[in-house]
Amino acid sequence: MKNTIKTGSFVLAMALFSHSVAAAEMQTCEQEINAVNAFLSHSGSPAIVNVADFATTLRTLNTTGRLPPKYITSDEARRLGWSGKDTDGLWGLTPTNGKWIGGDSLQNNTLPANAAWYSADVDVLKGFRGEKRLAYTLSGPQRFYSPDKNQHFVEISPCR
């Protein structure tokens, strides 16, 4: 986890966390998510609940450059019958049952301008989209977690 959180045009300093892992050694994704969650709990922001699932998503992106197969874009979900409303769950429809929204283009001026950004849902519950998102680029290892629909971001360090 980097020591910044980006919000609008501000950069807020995060508390520094001491890690028992040597700086040269890349942390596991679970360790990185736990560090992000520690910061989030201190700042009063919603933490990542399903650490194992989110770690799998990060690892899949890191190794294949793609989201796991459970993700479909908003456009694809609409073609399969989803209304597109946050109040309508994806899991009520047979073709989208068990799917999560991910892979949509993300336009956000607080993210680094050097890359195209995409969004993926985090911690989906019973097929309903929440506020939590992963912002990622395919042109590098940069990843950001947002607890509030891409208004604030915490950078996630590369992990294994």
PDB file of C-alpha atoms in Angstrom, residues 17-107:
ATOM      1  CA  PHE A  17       2.517   1.077   8.405  1.00  0.00           C
ATOM      2  CA  SER A  18       5.506  -0.965   9.382  1.00  0.00           C
ATOM      3  CA  HIS A  19       5.640  -4.268   7.571  1.00  0.00           C
ATOM      4  CA  SER A  20       7.478  -7.319   8.770  1.00  0.00           C
ATOM      5  CA  VAL A  21       8.189  -8.270   5.173  1.00  0.00           C
ATOM      6  CA  ALA A  22      11.464  -6.958   3.774  1.00  0.00           C
ATOM      7  CA  ALA A  23      10.988  -3.958   1.483  1.00  0.00           C
ATOM      8  CA  ALA A  24      12.574  -5.742  -1.461  1.00  0.00           C
ATOM      9  CA  GLU A  25      10.147  -8.683  -1.183  1.00  0.00           C
ATOM     10  CA  MET A  26       6.756  -8.248  -2.780  1.00  0.00           C
ATOM     11  CA  GLN A  27       3.895  -8.936  -0.385  1.00  0.00           C
ATOM     12  CA  THR A  28       1.121 -11.386  -1.035  1.00  0.00           C
ATOM     13  CA  CYS A  29      -2.105  -9.782  -2.202  1.00  0.00           C
ATOM     14  CA  GLU A  30      -3.719 -10.802   1.095  1.00  0.00           C
ATOM     15  CA  GLN A  31      -1.004  -8.944   3.047  1.00  0.00           C
ATOM     16  CA  GLU A  32      -1.440  -5.876   0.860  1.00  0.00           C
ATOM     17  CA  ILE A  33      -5.237  -5.927   1.242  1.00  0.00           C
ATOM     18  CA  ASN A  34      -4.875  -6.292   5.017  1.00  0.00           C
ATOM     19  CA  ALA A  35      -2.611  -3.210   5.059  1.00  0.00           C
ATOM     20  CA  VAL A  36      -5.167  -1.271   2.990  1.00  0.00           C
ATOM     21  CA  ASN A  37      -7.932  -2.438   5.345  1.00  0.00           C
ATOM     22  CA  ALA A  38      -5.949  -1.256   8.385  1.00  0.00           C
ATOM     23  CA  PHE A  39      -5.698   2.212   6.845  1.00  0.00           C
ATOM     24  CA  LEU A  40      -9.367   2.209   5.893  1.00  0.00           C
ATOM     25  CA  SER A  41     -10.459   1.261   9.411  1.00  0.00           C
ATOM     26  CA  HIS A  42      -8.394   4.145  10.857  1.00  0.00           C
ATOM     27  CA  SER A  43      -9.957   6.569   8.375  1.00  0.00           C
ATOM     28  CA  GLY A  44     -13.521   5.364   8.928  1.00  0.00           C
ATOM     29  CA  SER A  45     -13.923   4.061   5.368  1.00  0.00           C
ATOM     30  CA  PRO A  46     -15.479   0.705   4.436  1.00  0.00           C
ATOM     31  CA  ALA A  47     -12.934  -2.080   4.318  1.00  0.00           C
ATOM     32  CA  ILE A  48     -12.676  -4.893   1.790  1.00  0.00           C
ATOM     33  CA  VAL A  49     -14.734  -7.716   3.307  1.00  0.00           C
ATOM     34  CA  ASN A  50     -13.872 -10.661   1.075  1.00  0.00           C
ATOM     35  CA  VAL A  51     -10.070 -10.496   1.157  1.00  0.00           C
ATOM     36  CA  ALA A  52      -9.564 -13.880  -0.545  1.00  0.00           C
ATOM     37  CA  ASP A  53     -11.843 -12.989  -3.453  1.00  0.00           C
ATOM     38  CA  PHE A  54     -10.245  -9.575  -3.959  1.00  0.00           C
ATOM     39  CA  ALA A  55      -6.771 -11.150  -3.794  1.00  0.00           C
ATOM     40  CA  THR A  56      -7.813 -13.584  -6.531  1.00  0.00           C
ATOM     41  CA  THR A  57      -9.000 -10.671  -8.669  1.00  0.00           C
ATOM     42  CA  LEU A  58      -5.687  -8.830  -8.210  1.00  0.00           C
ATOM     43  CA  ARG A  59      -3.616 -11.955  -8.945  1.00  0.00           C
ATOM     44  CA  THR A  60      -5.641 -12.736 -12.069  1.00  0.00           C
ATOM     45  CA  LEU A  61      -5.162  -9.177 -13.346  1.00  0.00           C
ATOM     46  CA  ASN A  62      -1.444  -9.323 -12.551  1.00  0.00           C
ATOM     47  CA  THR A  63      -0.849 -12.652 -14.287  1.00  0.00           C
ATOM     48  CA  THR A  64      -3.301 -12.618 -17.220  1.00  0.00           C
ATOM     49  CA  GLY A  65      -4.125  -8.947 -17.776  1.00  0.00           C
ATOM     50  CA  ARG A  66      -7.819  -9.856 -17.457  1.00  0.00           C
ATOM     51  CA  LEU A  67     -10.433  -9.930 -14.760  1.00  0.00           C
ATOM     52  CA  PRO A  68     -11.620 -13.331 -13.524  1.00  0.00           C
ATOM     53  CA  PRO A  69     -14.412 -14.927 -15.627  1.00  0.00           C
ATOM     54  CA  LYS A  70     -17.152 -13.909 -13.173  1.00  0.00           C
ATOM     55  CA  TYR A  71     -16.889 -10.298 -14.402  1.00  0.00           C
ATOM     56  CA  ILE A  72     -18.937  -8.929 -17.302  1.00  0.00           C
ATOM     57  CA  THR A  73     -19.225  -5.356 -18.527  1.00  0.00           C
ATOM     58  CA  SER A  74     -22.322  -3.263 -17.889  1.00  0.00           C
ATOM     59  CA  ASP A  75     -23.146  -3.383 -21.605  1.00  0.00           C
ATOM     60  CA  GLU A  76     -22.932  -7.171 -21.673  1.00  0.00           C
ATOM     61  CA  ALA A  77     -25.134  -7.434 -18.552  1.00  0.00           C
ATOM     62  CA  ARG A  78     -27.733  -5.145 -20.154  1.00  0.00           C
ATOM     63  CA  ARG A  79     -27.733  -7.288 -23.302  1.00  0.00           C
ATOM     64  CA  LEU A  80     -28.439 -10.270 -21.044  1.00  0.00           C
ATOM     65  CA  GLY A  81     -31.444  -8.543 -19.449  1.00  0.00           C
ATOM     66  CA  TRP A  82     -30.120  -6.499 -16.510  1.00  0.00           C
ATOM     67  CA  SER A  83     -31.748  -3.057 -16.175  1.00  0.00           C
ATOM     68  CA  GLY A  84     -28.513  -1.268 -15.331  1.00  0.00           C
ATOM     69  CA  LYS A  85     -29.945   0.144 -12.114  1.00  0.00           C
ATOM     70  CA  ASP A  86     -28.005  -0.281  -8.877  1.00  0.00           C
ATOM     71  CA  THR A  87     -31.301  -1.261  -7.222  1.00  0.00           C
ATOM     72  CA  ASP A  88     -31.664  -4.295  -9.520  1.00  0.00           C
ATOM     73  CA  GLY A  89     -29.412  -7.237  -8.768  1.00  0.00           C
ATOM     74  CA  LEU A  90     -27.586  -9.202 -11.424  1.00  0.00           C
ATOM     75  CA  TRP A  91     -28.281 -12.537  -9.758  1.00  0.00           C
ATOM     76  CA  GLY A  92     -32.045 -12.422 -10.298  1.00  0.00           C
ATOM     77  CA  LEU A  93     -31.517 -13.266 -13.970  1.00  0.00           C
ATOM     78  CA  THR A  94     -30.337 -16.657 -15.154  1.00  0.00           C
ATOM     79  CA  PRO A  95     -27.797 -15.347 -17.715  1.00  0.00           C
ATOM     80  CA  THR A  96     -26.158 -12.993 -15.210  1.00  0.00           C
ATOM     81  CA  ASN A  97     -26.470 -15.175 -12.096  1.00  0.00           C
ATOM     82  CA  GLY A  98     -23.184 -15.153 -10.182  1.00  0.00           C
ATOM     83  CA  LYS A  99     -21.689 -12.393 -12.383  1.00  0.00           C
ATOM     84  CA  TRP A 100     -20.165  -9.126 -11.233  1.00  0.00           C
ATOM     85  CA  ILE A 101     -19.727  -5.880 -13.187  1.00  0.00           C
ATOM     86  CA  GLY A 102     -16.171  -5.227 -14.302  1.00  0.00           C
ATOM     87  CA  GLY A 103     -14.207  -4.070 -17.300  1.00  0.00           C
ATOM     88  CA  ASP A 104     -16.043  -0.803 -17.927  1.00  0.00           C
ATOM     89  CA  SER A 105     -13.962   2.204 -18.897  1.00  0.00           C
ATOM     90  CA  LEU A 106     -13.402   4.632 -16.024  1.00  0.00           C
ATOM     91  CA  GLN A 107     -13.018   8.374 -16.453  1.00  0.00           C
TER      92      GLN A 107
END
